[in-house]
Amino acid sequence: MTFLLLSKALLVVSMNIFIFFYIDDSLLAANQFAGLGVAAILPALLYAVVQTGLSEELFFRGFLLKRLAQSFGVQMGNIMQSLLFGCIHGALLWLALPALAVLLVILLTALAGYIMGWLNKRLSGGSILTSS
C-alpha cells in the first residue's frame, strides 16, 4: 500500500512540474472549469473520474492489458499497454509542444501506465480497483 501511494505521489508531482514548465494552461482539460470557484469542484471531480481516470483504466488496464497479457505474457503485455498509453498521450500534444517535451510526456505516462498495470496485477489480481 505504501508503494502504491508513493508511486502515485511521485507521478502526480512529476507531471505537475512538467505541466508548469511546458504546457500552456489553455491546453489542459481543467481549463474549462477555470474561474468558476467552488462551483467547479463537483463538475471537475466528475470529469476527472469519469472522463479521464475511469475510462483510461477500463480501456488500458481493464481491457487491453488483459488481452495483451493473454497473448504475450503479463510482463510484455504490461510493457505494450504502457507504451501505447504513453504514445497516445504524446500524440495528443504533438503539435503543441517541442519534440523533447512530447518524448517526456510519452515516457512519464508510459511509466505511470506500467506502474498502474503492475500494481493491478500484483495487488488485486488484475482488477482495476488498485489504480483507479
PDB file of C-alpha atoms in Angstrom:
ATOM      1  CA  MET A   1       0.000   0.000   0.000  1.00  0.00           C
ATOM      2  CA  THR A   2       2.869   2.370   0.803  1.00  0.00           C
ATOM      3  CA  PHE A   3       4.416   1.709  -2.611  1.00  0.00           C
ATOM      4  CA  LEU A   4       1.082   2.463  -4.285  1.00  0.00           C
ATOM      5  CA  LEU A   5       0.742   5.822  -2.557  1.00  0.00           C
ATOM      6  CA  LEU A   6       4.386   6.714  -3.097  1.00  0.00           C
ATOM      7  CA  SER A   7       4.284   5.860  -6.805  1.00  0.00           C
ATOM      8  CA  LYS A   8       1.089   7.834  -7.377  1.00  0.00           C
ATOM      9  CA  ALA A   9       2.515  10.817  -5.484  1.00  0.00           C
ATOM     10  CA  LEU A  10       5.742  10.690  -7.499  1.00  0.00           C
ATOM     11  CA  LEU A  11       3.862  10.562 -10.793  1.00  0.00           C
ATOM     12  CA  VAL A  12       1.491  13.377  -9.832  1.00  0.00           C
ATOM     13  CA  VAL A  13       4.350  15.628  -8.680  1.00  0.00           C
ATOM     14  CA  SER A  14       6.474  14.973 -11.788  1.00  0.00           C
ATOM     15  CA  MET A  15       3.516  15.557 -14.117  1.00  0.00           C
ATOM     16  CA  ASN A  16       2.600  18.811 -12.348  1.00  0.00           C
ATOM     17  CA  ILE A  17       6.172  20.078 -12.596  1.00  0.00           C
ATOM     18  CA  PHE A  18       6.186  19.187 -16.290  1.00  0.00           C
ATOM     19  CA  ILE A  19       2.832  20.910 -16.862  1.00  0.00           C
ATOM     20  CA  PHE A  20       4.036  24.040 -15.052  1.00  0.00           C
ATOM     21  CA  PHE A  21       7.100  24.440 -17.289  1.00  0.00           C
ATOM     22  CA  TYR A  22       5.938  23.174 -20.679  1.00  0.00           C
ATOM     23  CA  ILE A  23       2.198  23.205 -21.179  1.00  0.00           C
ATOM     24  CA  ASP A  24       0.038  26.233 -21.832  1.00  0.00           C
ATOM     25  CA  ASP A  25      -2.924  26.259 -19.428  1.00  0.00           C
ATOM     26  CA  SER A  26      -5.360  26.554 -22.325  1.00  0.00           C
ATOM     27  CA  LEU A  27      -4.405  23.019 -23.437  1.00  0.00           C
ATOM     28  CA  LEU A  28      -5.484  21.446 -20.154  1.00  0.00           C
ATOM     29  CA  ALA A  29      -8.914  19.881 -19.814  1.00  0.00           C
ATOM     30  CA  ALA A  30      -9.281  21.541 -16.413  1.00  0.00           C
ATOM     31  CA  ASN A  31      -9.219  24.944 -18.139  1.00  0.00           C
ATOM     32  CA  GLN A  32     -12.945  24.649 -18.804  1.00  0.00           C
ATOM     33  CA  PHE A  33     -13.532  24.923 -15.030  1.00  0.00           C
ATOM     34  CA  ALA A  34     -11.307  27.980 -14.530  1.00  0.00           C
ATOM     35  CA  GLY A  35     -12.940  30.946 -12.855  1.00  0.00           C
ATOM     36  CA  LEU A  36     -15.915  29.008 -11.521  1.00  0.00           C
ATOM     37  CA  GLY A  37     -14.603  28.875  -7.961  1.00  0.00           C
ATOM     38  CA  VAL A  38     -16.204  26.409  -5.559  1.00  0.00           C
ATOM     39  CA  ALA A  39     -18.969  25.660  -8.076  1.00  0.00           C
ATOM     40  CA  ALA A  40     -16.368  23.881 -10.238  1.00  0.00           C
ATOM     41  CA  ILE A  41     -15.443  21.260  -7.644  1.00  0.00           C
ATOM     42  CA  LEU A  42     -18.180  18.715  -8.385  1.00  0.00           C
ATOM     43  CA  PRO A  43     -18.114  19.014 -12.201  1.00  0.00           C
ATOM     44  CA  ALA A  44     -14.296  18.897 -12.252  1.00  0.00           C
ATOM     45  CA  LEU A  45     -14.253  15.870  -9.974  1.00  0.00           C
ATOM     46  CA  LEU A  46     -16.829  14.045 -12.101  1.00  0.00           C
ATOM     47  CA  TYR A  47     -14.899  14.951 -15.247  1.00  0.00           C
ATOM     48  CA  ALA A  48     -11.626  13.710 -13.771  1.00  0.00           C
ATOM     49  CA  VAL A  49     -13.094  10.435 -12.545  1.00  0.00           C
ATOM     50  CA  VAL A  50     -15.431   9.521 -15.395  1.00  0.00           C
ATOM     51  CA  GLN A  51     -13.930  11.161 -18.486  1.00  0.00           C
ATOM     52  CA  THR A  52     -10.277  10.530 -17.776  1.00  0.00           C
ATOM     53  CA  GLY A  53      -9.332   8.250 -14.919  1.00  0.00           C
ATOM     54  CA  LEU A  54     -12.049   5.624 -15.096  1.00  0.00           C
ATOM     55  CA  SER A  55     -12.234   5.442 -18.890  1.00  0.00           C
ATOM     56  CA  GLU A  56      -8.442   5.135 -19.199  1.00  0.00           C
ATOM     57  CA  GLU A  57      -8.264   2.449 -16.524  1.00  0.00           C
ATOM     58  CA  LEU A  58     -11.150   0.489 -18.036  1.00  0.00           C
ATOM     59  CA  PHE A  59      -9.621   0.509 -21.504  1.00  0.00           C
ATOM     60  CA  PHE A  60      -5.862   0.279 -20.928  1.00  0.00           C
ATOM     61  CA  ARG A  61      -5.633  -1.785 -17.746  1.00  0.00           C
ATOM     62  CA  GLY A  62      -9.057  -3.422 -17.687  1.00  0.00           C
ATOM     63  CA  PHE A  63      -9.395  -4.435 -21.326  1.00  0.00           C
ATOM     64  CA  LEU A  64      -6.142  -4.044 -23.244  1.00  0.00           C
ATOM     65  CA  LEU A  65      -3.688  -5.310 -20.621  1.00  0.00           C
ATOM     66  CA  LYS A  66      -5.724  -8.460 -20.046  1.00  0.00           C
ATOM     67  CA  ARG A  67      -5.807  -9.281 -23.773  1.00  0.00           C
ATOM     68  CA  LEU A  68      -2.121  -8.496 -24.297  1.00  0.00           C
ATOM     69  CA  ALA A  69      -1.125 -10.470 -21.182  1.00  0.00           C
ATOM     70  CA  GLN A  70      -3.026 -13.500 -22.516  1.00  0.00           C
ATOM     71  CA  SER A  71      -1.228 -13.286 -25.843  1.00  0.00           C
ATOM     72  CA  PHE A  72       2.265 -12.168 -24.824  1.00  0.00           C
ATOM     73  CA  GLY A  73       2.559 -12.788 -21.082  1.00  0.00           C
ATOM     74  CA  VAL A  74       1.989 -10.380 -18.213  1.00  0.00           C
ATOM     75  CA  GLN A  75       5.334  -8.558 -18.393  1.00  0.00           C
ATOM     76  CA  MET A  76       5.317  -7.979 -22.167  1.00  0.00           C
ATOM     77  CA  GLY A  77       1.582  -7.189 -22.166  1.00  0.00           C
ATOM     78  CA  ASN A  78       2.108  -4.563 -19.481  1.00  0.00           C
ATOM     79  CA  ILE A  79       5.017  -3.018 -21.397  1.00  0.00           C
ATOM     80  CA  MET A  80       2.939  -2.931 -24.585  1.00  0.00           C
ATOM     81  CA  GLN A  81      -0.122  -1.342 -22.969  1.00  0.00           C
ATOM     82  CA  SER A  82       2.013   1.224 -21.147  1.00  0.00           C
ATOM     83  CA  LEU A  83       3.862   2.235 -24.329  1.00  0.00           C
ATOM     84  CA  LEU A  84       0.578   2.613 -26.188  1.00  0.00           C
ATOM     85  CA  PHE A  85      -0.768   4.646 -23.243  1.00  0.00           C
ATOM     86  CA  GLY A  86       2.276   6.929 -23.406  1.00  0.00           C
ATOM     87  CA  CYS A  87       2.199   7.279 -27.189  1.00  0.00           C
ATOM     88  CA  ILE A  88      -1.459   8.270 -27.230  1.00  0.00           C
ATOM     89  CA  HIS A  89      -0.831  10.955 -24.623  1.00  0.00           C
ATOM     90  CA  GLY A  90       2.176  12.173 -26.604  1.00  0.00           C
ATOM     91  CA  ALA A  91       0.191  12.248 -29.840  1.00  0.00           C
ATOM     92  CA  LEU A  92      -2.414  14.486 -28.214  1.00  0.00           C
ATOM     93  CA  LEU A  93       0.276  17.115 -27.575  1.00  0.00           C
ATOM     94  CA  TRP A  94       2.400  16.576 -30.688  1.00  0.00           C
ATOM     95  CA  LEU A  95       1.613  19.937 -32.314  1.00  0.00           C
ATOM     96  CA  ALA A  96       1.545  21.930 -29.087  1.00  0.00           C
ATOM     97  CA  LEU A  97       4.917  21.016 -27.577  1.00  0.00           C
ATOM     98  CA  PRO A  98       8.546  20.687 -28.663  1.00  0.00           C
ATOM     99  CA  ALA A  99       9.658  17.159 -29.595  1.00  0.00           C
ATOM    100  CA  LEU A 100      11.702  16.707 -26.403  1.00  0.00           C
ATOM    101  CA  ALA A 101       8.699  17.664 -24.279  1.00  0.00           C
ATOM    102  CA  VAL A 102       6.494  15.209 -26.198  1.00  0.00           C
ATOM    103  CA  LEU A 103       9.062  12.469 -25.582  1.00  0.00           C
ATOM    104  CA  LEU A 104       8.983  13.315 -21.877  1.00  0.00           C
ATOM    105  CA  VAL A 105       5.166  13.104 -21.877  1.00  0.00           C
ATOM    106  CA  ILE A 106       5.358   9.705 -23.567  1.00  0.00           C
ATOM    107  CA  LEU A 107       7.926   8.394 -21.087  1.00  0.00           C
ATOM    108  CA  LEU A 108       6.173   9.728 -17.974  1.00  0.00           C
ATOM    109  CA  THR A 109       2.734   8.492 -18.966  1.00  0.00           C
ATOM    110  CA  ALA A 110       4.148   5.144 -20.119  1.00  0.00           C
ATOM    111  CA  LEU A 111       5.844   4.800 -16.734  1.00  0.00           C
ATOM    112  CA  ALA A 112       2.588   5.677 -14.998  1.00  0.00           C
ATOM    113  CA  GLY A 113       0.708   3.139 -17.130  1.00  0.00           C
ATOM    114  CA  TYR A 114       3.288   0.455 -16.406  1.00  0.00           C
ATOM    115  CA  ILE A 115       3.195   1.051 -12.651  1.00  0.00           C
ATOM    116  CA  MET A 116      -0.604   1.040 -12.591  1.00  0.00           C
ATOM    117  CA  GLY A 117      -0.695  -2.199 -14.615  1.00  0.00           C
ATOM    118  CA  TRP A 118       1.918  -3.796 -12.369  1.00  0.00           C
ATOM    119  CA  LEU A 119       0.065  -2.731  -9.223  1.00  0.00           C
ATOM    120  CA  ASN A 120      -3.232  -4.041 -10.577  1.00  0.00           C
ATOM    121  CA  LYS A 121      -1.728  -7.441 -11.316  1.00  0.00           C
ATOM    122  CA  ARG A 122       0.287  -7.662  -8.097  1.00  0.00           C
ATOM    123  CA  LEU A 123      -2.099  -6.206  -5.523  1.00  0.00           C
ATOM    124  CA  SER A 124      -5.547  -7.005  -6.863  1.00  0.00           C
ATOM    125  CA  GLY A 125      -5.184  -9.927  -9.237  1.00  0.00           C
ATOM    126  CA  GLY A 126      -5.821  -7.821 -12.345  1.00  0.00           C
ATOM    127  CA  SER A 127      -8.692  -5.726 -11.030  1.00  0.00           C
ATOM    128  CA  ILE A 128      -8.502  -2.016 -11.875  1.00  0.00           C
ATOM    129  CA  LEU A 129      -9.555  -1.063  -8.355  1.00  0.00           C
ATOM    130  CA  THR A 130      -5.926  -0.618  -7.286  1.00  0.00           C
ATOM    131  CA  SER A 131      -5.117   2.000  -9.916  1.00  0.00           C
ATOM    132  CA  SER A 132      -8.493   3.739 -10.091  1.00  0.00           C
TER     133      SER A 132
END
